[in-house]
Amino acid sequence: MLNVDWERIKALRVTKTLVEALKNLELSAIYLTRSNRRKSDTRSKYLGYADAKAMSEAEAPFILSQSNDLVKAIKANTSGMERLRQDNLEVVCAAVESGRTVTKTFDTGLTVTAYPIKAGNKLLGVFRSGEFVAGAPDTSTLERMKDNCRKLGVGESDLNKMEQSVPFFSSDKMAIIHNLMEMMAGEIGTYIHELEKEQGVSESIDQYNHDGIITNDPTMLNIIRQLKMVATSDSSIIIYGESGTGKELIARQIQKYSTRGNRPFVTINCAALTETILEAELFGYKKGAFTGAVTDKKGLFEVADSGTVFLDEVGEMSLGLQVKLLRLIQEGTFMKVGDTKGQSVDVRIISATHQDLRQLIEEGRFREDLYYRLAVVELTMAPLRERSGDIPLLVNHFLDYYQKKINKEGIRLAEEVLEILSDYYWPGNVRELSNEIERIVALMPSHSLIHSKDMSKKFFYETKPDITKELELEDEGAIKVMVEDFEKSLLVKYLRKYRWNKSKVARLCGITRQGLNKKIAKYHLDRRR
């Protein structure tokens, strides 16, 4: 069980906000009896305390602890103090045993409510509030309270003060207080539950951190195994994968494990530059080669001599440059722009692309001989949507990283948020997830529990692209498949837009909630699956 830092819990944004609202409603006291799992007697009835007396003595004020005149007068003598203790303990024990909120009104006229705080199925403690009278301040209620308080030794002068100061709360006011207290107990329980889960995940991150690659996915683990094997050779490697899957990270790992590990590693994005600028960047140029070339410039291949060059989006390279790259790979020589002499260089080339180079070869946009030179070893990065089991690991890694970066702490994601992240299509892959976590950390204060309302709107309005293969109208059942795909995409869109409010979505679709549930089951859309 996580050791709960209750002082930290008091600092939570939601706690401070709700306590301030309760204070404005004139609630004067909130007490906390927390679970004590260190005692030998762990009977759930007493939250782990050895007996009822120990449990009662363990109760402590939680932010609000200002008693009114009536409570002070009752506490002024031993019998009154003991009676209050028994009344309060009765309500707390009832809440512990039932696992639900319990409210009771006692002979003193005071109403007491206990709210259990749960993290998942574990009872963390109980909030107790009260020390007010329910109902209107009528004469009969006051006289009955005075009679019962006299029996507890309260003097007449104190009773007269009490009549002027005892708080009477209407049923509407009590209902608001009740809702706010339950909300606070629920939010704190959820926060601690997420903190406990995150601690378990964080403890396992070291196990799943492979030199900066956070994963427990079998496909990714196989890639890590392969890169370690091929790193020791000088074979050219091409890495396939969508944008944001970590192709450059894999390239850097190959460099790290290779015999060139302490040599230069240079990168260039072939899609970001025009043909002439890319040629100048890769091969360098001589002074006077073109307007503005006022001095000789080394190219990246020369800079990376004895090291590694990473060519990102190599499929975007022009055919003219492909010829020069092929010569460099085959002969180990290149010529600077404007030069007449060749120059030798020893580099390893790792390339990456999100395109199918074989398809580009068929279209005449990529040289087949260069392809075979670059693709001695091929690695394919899995998109994030196909390794959703890594999302909790990555989320906690990025949360920790960005909080440390800007000196924040205690920001946690509710379970509903993790479900939404796991359901999302992730067109930007790990980079997109990193950006979303950075945005959350930047916008939210420390000690915040992040709910779906705090997320980017795209998670509720964007839907998965249609990745179903194109069907010919003549294919058997083609129309039925297209209609079902369209229906599924609409359901996904509106379920996310209205945050899985099934009643509202069913009305929009003109079907019953039961009918909607059948469609959700048919298309396997239920988040719990």
Short mmCIF file of C-alpha atoms in Angstrom, two decimals:
data_model
loop_
_atom_site.label_atom_id
_atom_site.label_comp_id
_atom_site.label_asym_id
_atom_site.label_seq_id
_atom_site.Cartn_x
_atom_site.Cartn_y
_atom_site.Cartn_z
CA MET A 1 0.00 0.00 0.00
CA LEU A 2 1.30 3.44 -0.89
CA ASN A 3 2.39 5.54 2.10
CA VAL A 4 0.06 8.53 1.73
CA ASP A 5 1.48 11.99 2.33
CA TRP A 6 -1.63 13.74 3.68
CA GLU A 7 0.11 17.10 3.86
CA ARG A 8 0.65 16.80 0.15
CA ILE A 9 -3.01 15.83 -0.30
CA LYS A 10 -4.01 19.06 1.44
CA ALA A 11 -2.02 20.97 -1.18
CA LEU A 12 -3.92 19.45 -4.10
CA ARG A 13 -5.71 21.98 -6.27
CA VAL A 14 -9.05 20.17 -5.97
CA THR A 15 -8.72 19.82 -2.18
CA LYS A 16 -8.03 23.51 -1.63
CA THR A 17 -10.85 24.53 -3.97
CA LEU A 18 -13.46 22.29 -2.31
CA VAL A 19 -12.37 23.20 1.22
CA GLU A 20 -12.71 26.88 0.36
CA ALA A 21 -16.24 26.22 -0.93
CA LEU A 22 -17.11 24.33 2.28
CA LYS A 23 -15.71 27.16 4.38
CA ASN A 24 -17.96 29.60 2.52
CA LEU A 25 -20.90 27.36 3.43
CA GLU A 26 -19.91 27.83 7.11
CA LEU A 27 -18.78 24.25 7.66
CA SER A 28 -16.40 24.64 10.59
CA ALA A 29 -14.76 21.22 10.97
CA ILE A 30 -13.47 18.33 8.86
CA TYR A 31 -11.62 15.51 10.60
CA LEU A 32 -9.61 12.64 9.13
CA THR A 33 -9.10 9.13 10.47
CA ARG A 34 -6.50 7.58 8.22
CA SER A 35 -5.73 3.93 7.69
CA ASN A 36 -2.89 2.50 9.75
CA ARG A 37 -1.51 -0.66 8.13
CA ARG A 38 1.55 -0.83 10.37
CA LYS A 39 -0.34 -2.17 13.38
CA SER A 40 -0.52 -5.93 13.91
CA ASP A 41 -4.32 -5.88 14.09
CA THR A 42 -5.50 -5.04 10.57
CA ARG A 43 -9.23 -5.60 11.05
CA SER A 44 -10.95 -3.51 8.40
CA LYS A 45 -13.54 -2.41 10.97
CA TYR A 46 -10.97 -0.23 12.68
CA LEU A 47 -8.82 0.70 9.67
CA GLY A 48 -5.89 -1.23 11.15
CA TYR A 49 -5.95 0.28 14.64
CA ALA A 50 -5.81 -2.06 17.63
CA ASP A 51 -9.09 -0.91 19.17
CA ALA A 52 -11.83 1.68 18.96
CA LYS A 53 -10.09 3.99 21.42
CA ALA A 54 -6.89 4.01 19.38
CA MET A 55 -8.90 4.66 16.27
CA SER A 56 -10.70 7.59 17.90
CA GLU A 57 -7.45 9.08 19.17
CA ALA A 58 -5.95 8.74 15.69
CA GLU A 59 -8.49 11.22 14.34
CA ALA A 60 -6.92 14.54 13.38
CA PRO A 61 -8.23 17.86 12.00
CA PHE A 62 -8.10 18.11 8.21
CA ILE A 63 -7.70 21.80 7.30
CA LEU A 64 -10.97 22.91 9.01
CA SER A 65 -11.15 22.41 12.81
CA GLN A 66 -13.01 25.34 14.39
CA SER A 67 -15.55 24.05 16.94
CA ASN A 68 -18.69 26.07 17.74
CA ASP A 69 -19.78 27.13 21.26
CA LEU A 70 -22.06 24.11 21.73
CA VAL A 71 -19.31 21.60 20.97
CA LYS A 72 -16.86 23.49 23.18
CA ALA A 73 -19.36 23.43 26.06
CA ILE A 74 -20.00 19.68 25.67
CA LYS A 75 -16.26 18.96 25.55
CA ALA A 76 -15.70 20.97 28.71
CA ASN A 77 -16.45 17.98 30.97
CA THR A 78 -15.45 14.32 30.86
CA SER A 79 -18.90 12.81 30.28
CA GLY A 80 -19.64 15.21 27.45
CA MET A 81 -16.29 14.56 25.80
CA GLU A 82 -16.81 10.79 26.03
CA ARG A 83 -20.28 11.06 24.56
CA LEU A 84 -19.05 13.08 21.58
CA ARG A 85 -16.25 10.58 21.03
CA GLN A 86 -18.66 7.65 21.03
CA ASP A 87 -21.08 9.40 18.67
CA ASN A 88 -18.33 10.31 16.22
CA LEU A 89 -16.76 6.86 16.38
CA GLU A 90 -20.15 5.20 15.74
CA VAL A 91 -20.56 7.09 12.47
CA VAL A 92 -16.97 6.49 11.33
CA CYS A 93 -17.20 2.75 12.08
CA ALA A 94 -20.51 2.51 10.22
CA ALA A 95 -18.90 4.16 7.17
CA VAL A 96 -15.93 1.77 7.37
CA GLU A 97 -18.12 -1.32 7.63
CA SER A 98 -20.54 -0.30 4.86
CA GLY A 99 -18.01 1.39 2.60
CA ARG A 100 -20.58 4.15 2.06
CA THR A 101 -21.31 7.62 3.38
CA VAL A 102 -23.16 7.51 6.72
CA THR A 103 -25.12 10.35 8.39
CA LYS A 104 -26.60 10.27 11.92
CA THR A 105 -28.23 12.80 14.25
CA PHE A 106 -27.59 12.29 17.98
CA ASP A 107 -29.30 13.33 21.26
CA THR A 108 -27.14 16.44 21.42
CA GLY A 109 -28.93 17.57 18.27
CA LEU A 110 -25.70 17.48 16.28
CA THR A 111 -25.65 15.80 12.87
CA VAL A 112 -22.46 13.92 11.96
CA THR A 113 -21.50 12.49 8.55
CA ALA A 114 -18.60 10.17 7.68
CA TYR A 115 -17.22 9.83 4.14
CA PRO A 116 -14.96 6.85 3.29
CA ILE A 117 -11.90 7.59 1.15
CA LYS A 118 -11.05 4.75 -1.21
CA ALA A 119 -8.23 4.11 -3.66
CA GLY A 120 -9.72 1.42 -5.86
CA ASN A 121 -10.99 -1.18 -3.37
CA LYS A 122 -8.65 -0.10 -0.56
CA LEU A 123 -9.94 2.03 2.30
CA LEU A 124 -7.48 4.85 2.98
CA GLY A 125 -9.39 6.61 5.71
CA VAL A 126 -12.58 8.44 6.62
CA PHE A 127 -13.51 12.11 6.61
CA ARG A 128 -15.89 13.21 9.37
CA SER A 129 -17.80 16.46 9.33
CA GLY A 130 -20.71 17.77 11.36
CA GLU A 131 -21.03 19.91 14.48
CA PHE A 132 -24.17 21.53 13.14
CA VAL A 133 -27.92 21.01 13.57
CA ALA A 134 -30.05 19.85 10.69
CA GLY A 135 -33.25 21.73 10.06
CA ALA A 136 -34.83 25.01 11.10
CA PRO A 137 -34.06 26.62 14.51
CA ASP A 138 -37.53 25.98 16.05
CA THR A 139 -38.25 26.24 19.79
CA SER A 140 -38.97 22.53 20.38
CA THR A 141 -35.67 21.45 18.81
CA LEU A 142 -33.72 23.93 20.93
CA GLU A 143 -35.44 22.81 24.17
CA ARG A 144 -34.79 19.15 23.43
CA MET A 145 -31.14 19.91 22.73
CA LYS A 146 -30.83 21.86 25.97
CA ASP A 147 -32.34 19.03 28.03
CA ASN A 148 -29.94 16.47 26.55
CA CYS A 149 -26.96 18.77 26.97
CA ARG A 150 -27.85 19.42 30.64
CA LYS A 151 -27.55 15.65 31.19
CA LEU A 152 -24.00 15.88 29.86
CA GLY A 153 -23.13 18.59 32.38
CA VAL A 154 -23.46 21.68 30.19
CA GLY A 155 -24.19 24.74 32.35
CA GLU A 156 -27.06 27.22 31.83
CA SER A 157 -24.76 30.06 30.80
CA ASP A 158 -23.24 27.90 28.08
CA LEU A 159 -26.71 26.83 26.95
CA ASN A 160 -27.77 30.44 26.57
CA LYS A 161 -24.68 31.17 24.45
CA MET A 162 -25.37 28.05 22.43
CA GLU A 163 -28.87 29.24 21.56
CA GLN A 164 -27.39 32.28 19.86
CA SER A 165 -24.47 30.59 18.08
CA VAL A 166 -25.34 26.99 17.21
CA PRO A 167 -25.36 26.57 13.39
CA PHE A 168 -28.63 25.36 11.83
CA PHE A 169 -28.26 24.05 8.28
CA SER A 170 -31.21 23.71 5.91
CA SER A 171 -31.72 20.50 3.94
CA ASP A 172 -30.60 22.26 0.73
CA LYS A 173 -27.41 23.47 2.37
CA MET A 174 -26.72 20.03 3.82
CA ALA A 175 -27.18 18.48 0.38
CA ILE A 176 -24.60 20.83 -1.13
CA ILE A 177 -22.13 20.14 1.68
CA HIS A 178 -22.76 16.41 1.32
CA ASN A 179 -22.03 16.53 -2.43
CA LEU A 180 -18.86 18.60 -1.97
CA MET A 181 -17.54 16.29 0.75
CA GLU A 182 -18.23 13.18 -1.33
CA MET A 183 -16.55 14.85 -4.30
CA MET A 184 -13.48 15.65 -2.21
CA ALA A 185 -13.24 12.11 -0.80
CA GLY A 186 -13.67 10.71 -4.31
CA GLU A 187 -11.13 13.01 -5.95
CA ILE A 188 -8.53 12.34 -3.25
CA GLY A 189 -9.12 8.58 -3.48
CA THR A 190 -8.77 8.69 -7.27
CA TYR A 191 -5.59 10.77 -7.05
CA ILE A 192 -3.99 8.35 -4.58
CA HIS A 193 -5.12 5.37 -6.68
CA GLU A 194 -3.47 6.85 -9.77
CA LEU A 195 -0.37 7.72 -7.72
CA GLU A 196 -0.16 4.13 -6.50
CA LYS A 197 -0.55 2.74 -10.03
CA GLU A 198 2.01 5.20 -11.34
CA GLN A 199 4.45 4.18 -8.62
CA GLY A 200 4.12 0.58 -9.77
CA VAL A 201 4.65 1.64 -13.37
CA SER A 202 7.56 3.92 -12.43
CA GLU A 203 9.27 1.08 -10.59
CA SER A 204 9.02 -0.98 -13.76
CA ILE A 205 10.19 1.79 -16.10
CA ASP A 206 13.83 1.00 -15.33
CA GLN A 207 13.09 -2.58 -16.32
CA TYR A 208 11.53 -1.39 -19.59
CA ASN A 209 14.00 1.41 -20.30
CA HIS A 210 16.40 0.12 -22.92
CA ASP A 211 18.91 2.97 -23.07
CA GLY A 212 16.19 5.54 -23.65
CA ILE A 213 13.76 3.31 -25.58
CA ILE A 214 10.77 2.81 -23.26
CA THR A 215 8.94 -0.36 -24.26
CA ASN A 216 7.64 -3.75 -23.25
CA ASP A 217 6.21 -4.48 -26.68
CA PRO A 218 7.44 -7.76 -28.26
CA THR A 219 7.89 -6.14 -31.71
CA MET A 220 9.99 -3.31 -30.28
CA LEU A 221 11.99 -5.68 -28.09
CA ASN A 222 12.80 -7.70 -31.21
CA ILE A 223 14.01 -4.51 -32.94
CA ILE A 224 16.25 -3.75 -29.95
CA ARG A 225 17.66 -7.28 -30.13
CA GLN A 226 18.31 -6.93 -33.87
CA LEU A 227 19.94 -3.50 -33.64
CA LYS A 228 22.39 -4.78 -31.03
CA MET A 229 23.32 -7.65 -33.36
CA VAL A 230 23.81 -5.54 -36.51
CA ALA A 231 25.46 -2.61 -34.71
CA THR A 232 28.85 -4.33 -34.60
CA SER A 233 28.98 -4.64 -38.40
CA ASP A 234 29.37 -1.81 -40.89
CA SER A 235 26.33 -2.86 -42.91
CA SER A 236 24.01 -0.13 -44.15
CA ILE A 237 20.66 -0.10 -42.36
CA ILE A 238 17.33 1.37 -43.37
CA ILE A 239 14.62 2.04 -40.79
CA TYR A 240 11.00 2.15 -41.89
CA GLY A 241 8.28 3.78 -39.84
CA GLU A 242 5.74 6.56 -39.59
CA SER A 243 6.70 10.04 -38.42
CA GLY A 244 7.30 10.16 -34.68
CA THR A 245 7.96 6.45 -34.11
CA GLY A 246 11.57 7.01 -33.02
CA LYS A 247 13.62 6.16 -36.10
CA GLU A 248 16.41 8.57 -35.18
CA LEU A 249 16.49 7.19 -31.64
CA ILE A 250 17.05 3.70 -33.07
CA ALA A 251 19.79 5.05 -35.35
CA ARG A 252 21.55 6.60 -32.36
CA GLN A 253 21.34 3.30 -30.48
CA ILE A 254 22.97 1.51 -33.43
CA GLN A 255 25.77 4.09 -33.37
CA LYS A 256 26.15 3.66 -29.61
CA TYR A 257 26.58 -0.11 -29.77
CA SER A 258 28.85 0.00 -32.85
CA THR A 259 32.63 0.23 -33.00
CA ARG A 260 32.06 3.84 -34.12
CA GLY A 261 30.33 4.71 -30.85
CA ASN A 262 32.77 7.46 -29.90
CA ARG A 263 32.94 8.90 -33.41
CA PRO A 264 30.73 11.61 -35.00
CA PHE A 265 27.03 11.01 -35.59
CA VAL A 266 25.44 13.54 -37.96
CA THR A 267 21.84 13.73 -39.16
CA ILE A 268 20.08 15.44 -42.04
CA ASN A 269 16.47 15.48 -43.19
CA CYS A 270 16.49 14.96 -46.95
CA ALA A 271 12.92 16.24 -47.26
CA ALA A 272 13.66 19.59 -45.63
CA LEU A 273 16.11 20.94 -48.21
CA THR A 274 16.12 21.63 -51.94
CA GLU A 275 18.33 19.46 -54.17
CA THR A 276 21.13 22.03 -54.50
CA ILE A 277 21.25 22.90 -50.79
CA LEU A 278 21.08 19.23 -49.81
CA GLU A 279 24.00 18.42 -52.13
CA ALA A 280 26.04 21.24 -50.62
CA GLU A 281 25.21 20.09 -47.09
CA LEU A 282 26.06 16.45 -47.77
CA PHE A 283 29.21 16.84 -49.88
CA GLY A 284 30.40 20.36 -49.11
CA TYR A 285 31.66 22.89 -51.67
CA LYS A 286 34.75 24.73 -52.80
CA LYS A 287 35.24 28.46 -52.59
CA GLY A 288 33.71 30.14 -55.65
CA ALA A 289 31.58 27.13 -56.61
CA PHE A 290 28.53 29.41 -56.70
CA THR A 291 27.48 32.88 -55.67
CA GLY A 292 27.93 33.23 -51.92
CA ALA A 293 30.52 30.42 -51.61
CA VAL A 294 33.20 32.72 -50.16
CA THR A 295 35.12 29.90 -48.48
CA ASP A 296 35.51 26.14 -48.58
CA LYS A 297 32.86 24.22 -46.59
CA LYS A 298 33.01 20.68 -45.30
CA GLY A 299 30.03 18.48 -46.05
CA LEU A 300 28.39 16.17 -43.53
CA PHE A 301 30.10 13.10 -44.96
CA GLU A 302 33.49 14.72 -44.39
CA VAL A 303 32.49 15.86 -40.89
CA ALA A 304 31.30 12.34 -40.06
CA ASP A 305 34.49 10.63 -41.33
CA SER A 306 34.98 7.36 -39.37
CA GLY A 307 31.51 7.88 -37.87
CA THR A 308 27.86 7.58 -38.95
CA VAL A 309 25.55 9.61 -41.18
CA PHE A 310 21.79 9.35 -40.63
CA LEU A 311 19.76 10.23 -43.72
CA ASP A 312 16.18 10.84 -42.63
CA GLU A 313 13.43 10.62 -45.28
CA VAL A 314 15.92 9.30 -47.83
CA GLY A 315 13.02 8.53 -50.19
CA GLU A 316 12.73 12.26 -50.88
CA MET A 317 16.22 12.50 -52.35
CA SER A 318 16.40 13.44 -56.04
CA LEU A 319 17.62 10.92 -58.63
CA GLY A 320 20.68 13.09 -59.33
CA LEU A 321 21.79 13.00 -55.71
CA GLN A 322 21.02 9.29 -55.52
CA VAL A 323 23.70 8.65 -58.16
CA LYS A 324 26.31 10.57 -56.12
CA LEU A 325 25.28 8.77 -52.92
CA LEU A 326 25.57 5.41 -54.67
CA ARG A 327 29.11 6.24 -55.78
CA LEU A 328 30.08 7.19 -52.23
CA ILE A 329 28.75 3.91 -50.85
CA GLN A 330 30.40 1.80 -53.57
CA GLU A 331 33.78 3.51 -53.81
CA GLY A 332 34.05 5.40 -50.55
CA THR A 333 34.75 8.64 -52.45
CA PHE A 334 32.84 11.81 -53.20
CA MET A 335 33.45 15.16 -54.83
CA LYS A 336 32.64 18.54 -53.35
CA VAL A 337 30.51 20.95 -55.34
CA GLY A 338 32.85 22.92 -57.61
CA ASP A 339 35.79 20.56 -57.02
CA THR A 340 37.63 18.45 -59.62
CA LYS A 341 39.29 15.99 -57.27
CA GLY A 342 37.67 13.15 -55.42
CA GLN A 343 37.95 12.70 -51.65
CA SER A 344 37.92 9.48 -49.65
CA VAL A 345 35.75 9.03 -46.57
CA ASP A 346 34.87 6.18 -44.21
CA VAL A 347 31.28 6.50 -43.00
CA ARG A 348 28.45 4.18 -42.12
CA ILE A 349 25.09 5.15 -43.55
CA ILE A 350 21.83 4.61 -41.68
CA SER A 351 18.76 5.85 -43.51
CA ALA A 352 15.09 6.15 -42.65
CA THR A 353 11.84 6.70 -44.49
CA HIS A 354 8.10 6.49 -43.99
CA GLN A 355 7.62 5.52 -47.66
CA ASP A 356 7.74 2.13 -49.36
CA LEU A 357 10.98 2.31 -51.39
CA ARG A 358 9.96 -0.69 -53.49
CA GLN A 359 6.90 1.23 -54.62
CA LEU A 360 9.08 4.26 -55.41
CA ILE A 361 11.34 2.00 -57.50
CA GLU A 362 8.34 0.84 -59.54
CA GLU A 363 7.34 4.48 -60.06
CA GLY A 364 10.86 5.36 -61.24
CA ARG A 365 11.49 7.70 -58.31
CA PHE A 366 14.17 5.68 -56.54
CA ARG A 367 17.17 3.80 -57.90
CA GLU A 368 17.00 0.04 -57.41
CA ASP A 369 20.80 -0.30 -57.12
CA LEU A 370 20.88 2.34 -54.35
CA TYR A 371 18.04 0.60 -52.55
CA TYR A 372 20.04 -2.63 -52.30
CA ARG A 373 23.04 -0.68 -51.03
CA LEU A 374 21.04 1.11 -48.34
CA ALA A 375 18.80 -1.79 -47.30
CA VAL A 376 21.32 -4.45 -46.35
CA VAL A 377 19.40 -4.63 -43.05
CA GLU A 378 15.79 -3.45 -42.74
CA LEU A 379 14.10 -2.53 -39.46
CA THR A 380 10.44 -1.54 -39.23
CA MET A 381 9.17 0.59 -36.34
CA ALA A 382 5.70 -0.21 -35.06
CA PRO A 383 3.27 2.74 -34.85
CA LEU A 384 2.13 3.66 -31.34
CA ARG A 385 -1.44 2.47 -31.98
CA GLU A 386 -0.06 -1.07 -32.44
CA ARG A 387 1.85 -0.96 -29.16
CA SER A 388 -0.77 0.65 -26.91
CA GLY A 389 0.52 -1.41 -23.97
CA ASP A 390 3.53 0.93 -23.91
CA ILE A 391 1.35 4.04 -23.47
CA PRO A 392 1.24 3.95 -19.62
CA LEU A 393 5.02 3.50 -19.53
CA LEU A 394 5.59 6.35 -21.96
CA VAL A 395 3.07 8.62 -20.21
CA ASN A 396 4.82 8.23 -16.86
CA HIS A 397 8.22 8.70 -18.47
CA PHE A 398 7.16 11.96 -20.13
CA LEU A 399 5.29 13.18 -17.01
CA ASP A 400 8.42 12.71 -14.94
CA TYR A 401 10.66 14.29 -17.58
CA TYR A 402 8.61 17.44 -18.21
CA GLN A 403 7.78 18.03 -14.53
CA LYS A 404 11.46 17.94 -13.64
CA LYS A 405 12.22 20.21 -16.58
CA ILE A 406 9.95 23.02 -15.32
CA ASN A 407 10.09 22.30 -11.57
CA LYS A 408 6.59 20.92 -11.09
CA GLU A 409 5.43 17.81 -9.26
CA GLY A 410 2.41 15.70 -8.40
CA ILE A 411 0.60 15.91 -11.78
CA ARG A 412 -1.27 12.65 -12.40
CA LEU A 413 -3.64 11.35 -15.08
CA ALA A 414 -7.03 9.89 -14.16
CA GLU A 415 -7.83 6.41 -15.44
CA GLU A 416 -10.33 7.84 -17.92
CA VAL A 417 -7.50 9.82 -19.54
CA LEU A 418 -5.33 6.72 -19.97
CA GLU A 419 -8.30 4.95 -21.58
CA ILE A 420 -8.73 7.80 -24.05
CA LEU A 421 -5.00 7.83 -24.82
CA SER A 422 -5.08 4.07 -25.42
CA ASP A 423 -8.07 4.41 -27.78
CA TYR A 424 -6.59 7.24 -29.84
CA TYR A 425 -5.18 6.61 -33.32
CA TRP A 426 -1.87 8.54 -32.77
CA PRO A 427 -1.04 9.76 -36.29
CA GLY A 428 2.01 11.51 -34.77
CA ASN A 429 2.99 8.46 -32.70
CA VAL A 430 5.35 8.83 -29.72
CA ARG A 431 6.25 12.41 -30.66
CA GLU A 432 2.57 13.37 -30.54
CA LEU A 433 2.14 11.70 -27.14
CA SER A 434 5.20 13.54 -25.83
CA ASN A 435 3.78 16.86 -27.05
CA GLU A 436 0.41 16.22 -25.36
CA ILE A 437 2.04 15.40 -22.01
CA GLU A 438 4.26 18.49 -22.31
CA ARG A 439 1.16 20.61 -22.97
CA ILE A 440 -0.63 19.18 -19.93
CA VAL A 441 2.36 19.76 -17.63
CA ALA A 442 2.81 23.31 -18.95
CA LEU A 443 -0.85 24.28 -18.42
CA MET A 444 -1.67 22.51 -15.13
CA PRO A 445 -0.41 23.43 -11.64
CA SER A 446 1.49 21.00 -9.46
CA HIS A 447 -0.51 18.34 -7.59
CA SER A 448 -3.27 18.20 -10.21
CA LEU A 449 -5.33 15.21 -11.25
CA ILE A 450 -5.89 15.44 -15.00
CA HIS A 451 -9.36 14.57 -16.31
CA SER A 452 -10.63 14.26 -19.88
CA LYS A 453 -11.76 17.91 -19.86
CA ASP A 454 -8.11 18.95 -19.53
CA MET A 455 -7.05 17.14 -22.70
CA SER A 456 -6.71 18.53 -26.21
CA LYS A 457 -9.98 18.70 -28.12
CA LYS A 458 -8.60 16.49 -30.89
CA PHE A 459 -9.10 13.41 -28.71
CA PHE A 460 -12.87 13.91 -28.94
CA TYR A 461 -13.29 15.23 -32.48
CA GLU A 462 -10.74 13.35 -34.57
CA THR A 463 -11.49 9.81 -35.68
CA LYS A 464 -9.39 7.05 -37.10
CA PRO A 465 -8.82 7.27 -40.85
CA ASP A 466 -10.44 4.57 -42.89
CA ILE A 467 -7.70 1.98 -43.26
CA THR A 468 -9.99 -0.67 -44.70
CA LYS A 469 -8.67 -1.82 -48.06
CA GLU A 470 -10.49 -0.48 -51.04
CA LEU A 471 -13.22 -2.77 -52.30
CA GLU A 472 -14.53 -3.14 -55.78
CA LEU A 473 -18.27 -2.63 -56.01
CA GLU A 474 -18.48 -5.96 -57.78
CA ASP A 475 -16.99 -7.79 -54.79
CA GLU A 476 -19.48 -9.86 -52.85
CA GLY A 477 -20.77 -7.94 -49.82
CA ALA A 478 -18.81 -4.81 -50.74
CA ILE A 479 -21.72 -2.41 -50.16
CA LYS A 480 -22.46 -3.97 -46.76
CA VAL A 481 -18.83 -3.58 -45.68
CA MET A 482 -18.73 0.07 -46.79
CA VAL A 483 -21.97 0.90 -44.96
CA GLU A 484 -20.69 -0.77 -41.77
CA ASP A 485 -17.37 1.08 -41.99
CA PHE A 486 -19.22 4.39 -42.37
CA GLU A 487 -21.53 3.58 -39.44
CA LYS A 488 -18.58 2.60 -37.27
CA SER A 489 -16.67 5.81 -38.05
CA LEU A 490 -19.72 7.92 -37.13
CA LEU A 491 -20.21 6.06 -33.85
CA VAL A 492 -16.54 6.55 -32.94
CA LYS A 493 -16.78 10.27 -33.77
CA TYR A 494 -19.86 10.98 -31.67
CA LEU A 495 -18.97 8.71 -28.76
CA ARG A 496 -15.71 10.62 -28.41
CA LYS A 497 -17.30 14.00 -29.04
CA TYR A 498 -19.87 13.50 -26.26
CA ARG A 499 -17.41 11.65 -24.01
CA TRP A 500 -19.25 8.35 -24.17
CA ASN A 501 -22.60 9.78 -23.11
CA LYS A 502 -24.50 6.84 -24.58
CA SER A 503 -27.96 8.29 -23.97
CA LYS A 504 -27.15 11.41 -25.98
CA VAL A 505 -25.48 9.49 -28.81
CA ALA A 506 -28.42 7.05 -28.98
CA ARG A 507 -30.84 9.99 -29.35
CA LEU A 508 -28.70 11.48 -32.13
CA CYS A 509 -28.70 8.13 -33.93
CA GLY A 510 -32.44 7.69 -33.46
CA ILE A 511 -32.03 4.37 -31.67
CA THR A 512 -32.45 3.12 -28.12
CA ARG A 513 -29.56 2.95 -25.67
CA GLN A 514 -29.85 -0.84 -25.85
CA GLY A 515 -29.53 -0.66 -29.64
CA LEU A 516 -26.45 1.54 -29.29
CA ASN A 517 -24.87 -0.96 -26.90
CA LYS A 518 -25.39 -3.70 -29.47
CA LYS A 519 -23.60 -1.64 -32.13
CA ILE A 520 -20.77 -0.85 -29.71
CA ALA A 521 -20.37 -4.57 -29.06
CA LYS A 522 -20.60 -5.37 -32.78
CA TYR A 523 -17.79 -2.98 -33.70
CA HIS A 524 -15.76 -3.66 -30.53
CA LEU A 525 -15.83 0.01 -29.54
CA ASP A 526 -16.30 -0.36 -25.78
CA ARG A 527 -13.27 1.17 -24.04
CA ARG A 528 -13.27 -1.53 -21.40
CA ARG A 529 -12.25 -3.97 -24.12
#
